[in-house]
Amino acid sequence: MSVEFDAAITEKDMYRFNLYHAYHGFQGICATLVGVWVLITAAITFGKVEPRYTLLYTVFGIVFLIYVPASLYLRSKKQIQASDVLKQPLRYKVDDAGIHVSQGEQAADLEWKQIYKMVSTKNSLLVYSNRVNAYVIPREAVGKERYETVVALAVNHMEGYRLKLNPFSI
């Protein structure tokens, strides 16, 4: 059983990956909670403390909630623009041996035992080679039938705790 497809990554795909990666970790969750907590503090203390403190709380809350997504957007844009590899589609072949990625004359093989984890989000299939780096594959590039084949291969070759795969939907 094998499947082949081409996938190009857009700035939007990279941004979604960076958001997922940032907000599914301890630091992203804490930053969000602190931002919300500071805004709630600003609302509760409004009129009870000097206006400059309320303004300061509001500014800090907004910075905590907006800085991370804004910086990730700019970083995603730079990543795509700076990388010749990411500007062109990658050719994927998924089979019983693993995932084979090629582009032009260059190729890389990722055996199933080398895959750290595989995660599907609403818009992407993420194949992590370690805790930080992943192949970002837009779901629309894979298609429903090929996606189901990839999932079946992953389930057959990987431990269940390394998989977080959802049914196909776009």
Coordinates of C-alpha atoms in Angstrom, one line a residue:
M1 CA 0.0 0.0 0.0
S2 CA 1.5 3.4 -1.0
V3 CA 0.3 6.9 -1.9
E4 CA 2.0 9.8 -3.7
F5 CA 1.1 13.5 -3.8
D6 CA 2.7 16.9 -4.2
A7 CA 2.3 19.6 -1.5
A8 CA 3.4 23.2 -1.5
I9 CA 3.4 25.2 1.7
T10 CA 2.0 28.7 1.8
E11 CA 2.7 31.5 4.3
K12 CA -0.8 30.7 5.8
D13 CA 0.1 27.0 6.2
M14 CA 3.4 27.9 8.0
Y15 CA 1.6 30.4 10.2
R16 CA -1.0 27.8 11.2
F17 CA 1.8 25.4 12.1
N18 CA 3.7 28.0 14.1
L19 CA 0.4 28.8 16.0
Y20 CA -0.3 25.2 16.7
H21 CA 3.2 24.6 17.9
A22 CA 3.2 27.7 20.1
Y23 CA -0.2 27.3 21.7
H24 CA -0.1 23.5 22.3
G25 CA 2.7 23.9 24.7
F26 CA 3.0 25.0 28.3
Q27 CA 4.5 28.4 27.4
G28 CA 1.7 29.3 24.9
I29 CA -1.1 28.3 27.3
C30 CA 0.5 30.3 30.2
A31 CA 0.9 33.4 28.0
T32 CA -2.7 33.2 27.1
L33 CA -3.9 32.7 30.7
V34 CA -1.7 35.6 31.9
G35 CA -3.0 37.9 29.2
V36 CA -6.6 37.1 30.1
W37 CA -5.9 37.4 33.8
V38 CA -4.3 40.8 33.4
L39 CA -7.2 42.1 31.3
I40 CA -9.7 40.8 33.9
T41 CA -7.6 42.6 36.6
A42 CA -7.8 45.8 34.6
A43 CA -11.6 45.4 34.4
I44 CA -12.0 44.6 38.1
T45 CA -9.8 47.4 39.3
F46 CA -11.2 50.0 36.9
G47 CA -12.1 53.1 39.0
K48 CA -10.6 51.6 42.2
V49 CA -7.0 52.4 41.3
E50 CA -5.3 55.2 39.5
P51 CA -6.2 55.3 35.8
R52 CA -2.5 54.8 34.8
Y53 CA -2.6 51.3 36.5
T54 CA -5.7 50.3 34.6
L55 CA -4.1 51.5 31.4
L56 CA -0.9 49.6 32.2
Y57 CA -2.9 46.4 32.9
T58 CA -4.8 46.8 29.7
V59 CA -1.6 47.3 27.7
F60 CA 0.1 44.3 29.2
G61 CA -2.9 42.1 28.6
I62 CA -3.1 43.2 25.0
V63 CA 0.6 42.6 24.5
F64 CA 0.4 39.1 26.0
L65 CA -2.5 38.2 23.7
I66 CA -1.4 39.9 20.5
Y67 CA 2.4 39.8 20.5
V68 CA 2.8 36.1 20.0
P69 CA 0.4 35.7 17.1
A70 CA 1.8 38.8 15.4
S71 CA 5.4 37.7 15.8
L72 CA 4.5 34.2 14.5
Y73 CA 2.9 35.7 11.5
L74 CA 6.0 37.8 10.6
R75 CA 8.3 34.8 11.3
S76 CA 6.1 32.6 9.0
K77 CA 6.3 35.1 6.2
K78 CA 10.1 35.4 6.5
Q79 CA 10.5 31.6 6.6
I80 CA 8.6 31.1 3.3
Q81 CA 10.3 34.1 1.6
A82 CA 13.8 33.1 2.7
S83 CA 13.6 29.5 1.8
D84 CA 13.9 28.4 -1.8
V85 CA 12.9 24.8 -0.8
L86 CA 9.6 26.0 0.7
K87 CA 8.7 28.1 -2.3
Q88 CA 8.3 25.0 -4.5
P89 CA 6.1 21.9 -4.0
L90 CA 7.6 18.8 -2.4
R91 CA 6.8 15.3 -3.7
Y92 CA 5.7 12.9 -1.0
K93 CA 5.5 9.1 -1.3
V94 CA 4.2 7.3 1.8
D95 CA 4.5 3.5 1.9
D96 CA 5.4 0.6 4.2
A97 CA 9.0 1.7 4.5
G98 CA 8.2 5.3 5.6
I99 CA 7.8 8.7 4.1
H100 CA 10.0 9.7 1.1
V101 CA 10.2 13.4 0.3
S102 CA 11.8 14.7 -2.9
Q103 CA 12.2 18.0 -4.8
G104 CA 14.1 18.0 -8.0
E105 CA 17.3 16.1 -7.6
Q106 CA 17.2 16.1 -3.8
A107 CA 15.4 13.4 -1.7
A108 CA 15.1 12.4 2.0
D109 CA 13.7 9.3 3.5
L110 CA 12.0 9.2 6.9
E111 CA 11.5 5.7 8.2
W112 CA 8.5 5.0 10.4
K113 CA 10.7 4.4 13.4
Q114 CA 12.3 7.8 12.9
I115 CA 9.0 9.7 13.0
Y116 CA 8.6 11.4 16.4
K117 CA 4.9 11.9 16.1
M118 CA 2.2 12.5 13.5
V119 CA -0.6 15.0 14.2
S120 CA -3.5 16.2 12.1
T121 CA -5.1 19.6 12.5
K122 CA -8.0 21.0 10.8
N123 CA -5.9 22.2 7.9
S124 CA -2.6 20.2 8.0
L125 CA -1.0 16.9 8.5
L126 CA 2.2 17.4 10.6
V127 CA 4.9 14.8 10.5
Y128 CA 7.4 15.5 13.3
S129 CA 11.0 14.3 12.9
N130 CA 11.7 15.6 16.4
R131 CA 10.0 17.7 19.1
V132 CA 10.3 20.9 17.1
N133 CA 10.7 20.2 13.4
A134 CA 7.9 18.9 11.2
Y135 CA 6.9 18.4 7.6
V136 CA 3.8 20.6 7.2
I137 CA 1.5 19.0 4.6
P138 CA -1.7 20.9 3.8
R139 CA -4.7 18.5 4.0
E140 CA -6.1 19.8 0.8
A141 CA -3.0 18.7 -1.1
V142 CA -3.4 15.2 0.3
G143 CA -7.1 14.6 -0.5
K144 CA -9.5 12.4 1.4
E145 CA -8.6 9.0 -0.1
R146 CA -4.8 9.5 0.1
Y147 CA -5.2 10.9 3.7
E148 CA -7.0 7.8 4.8
T149 CA -4.2 5.6 3.3
V150 CA -1.5 7.7 5.1
V151 CA -3.4 7.3 8.4
A152 CA -3.8 3.5 7.8
L153 CA 0.0 3.2 7.2
A154 CA 0.8 5.3 10.2
V155 CA -1.5 3.3 12.5
N156 CA 0.1 0.1 11.2
H157 CA 3.7 1.3 11.7
M158 CA 3.7 3.6 14.7
E159 CA 2.9 3.3 18.3
G160 CA -0.6 4.8 19.2
Y161 CA 0.8 7.4 21.6
R162 CA 2.7 9.0 18.8
L163 CA -0.4 9.5 16.7
K164 CA -3.0 12.3 17.0
L165 CA -4.9 11.9 13.8
N166 CA -8.5 13.1 13.1
P167 CA -10.9 12.1 10.4
F168 CA -10.5 14.0 7.1
S169 CA -12.4 17.2 6.8
I170 CA -11.8 20.5 4.9

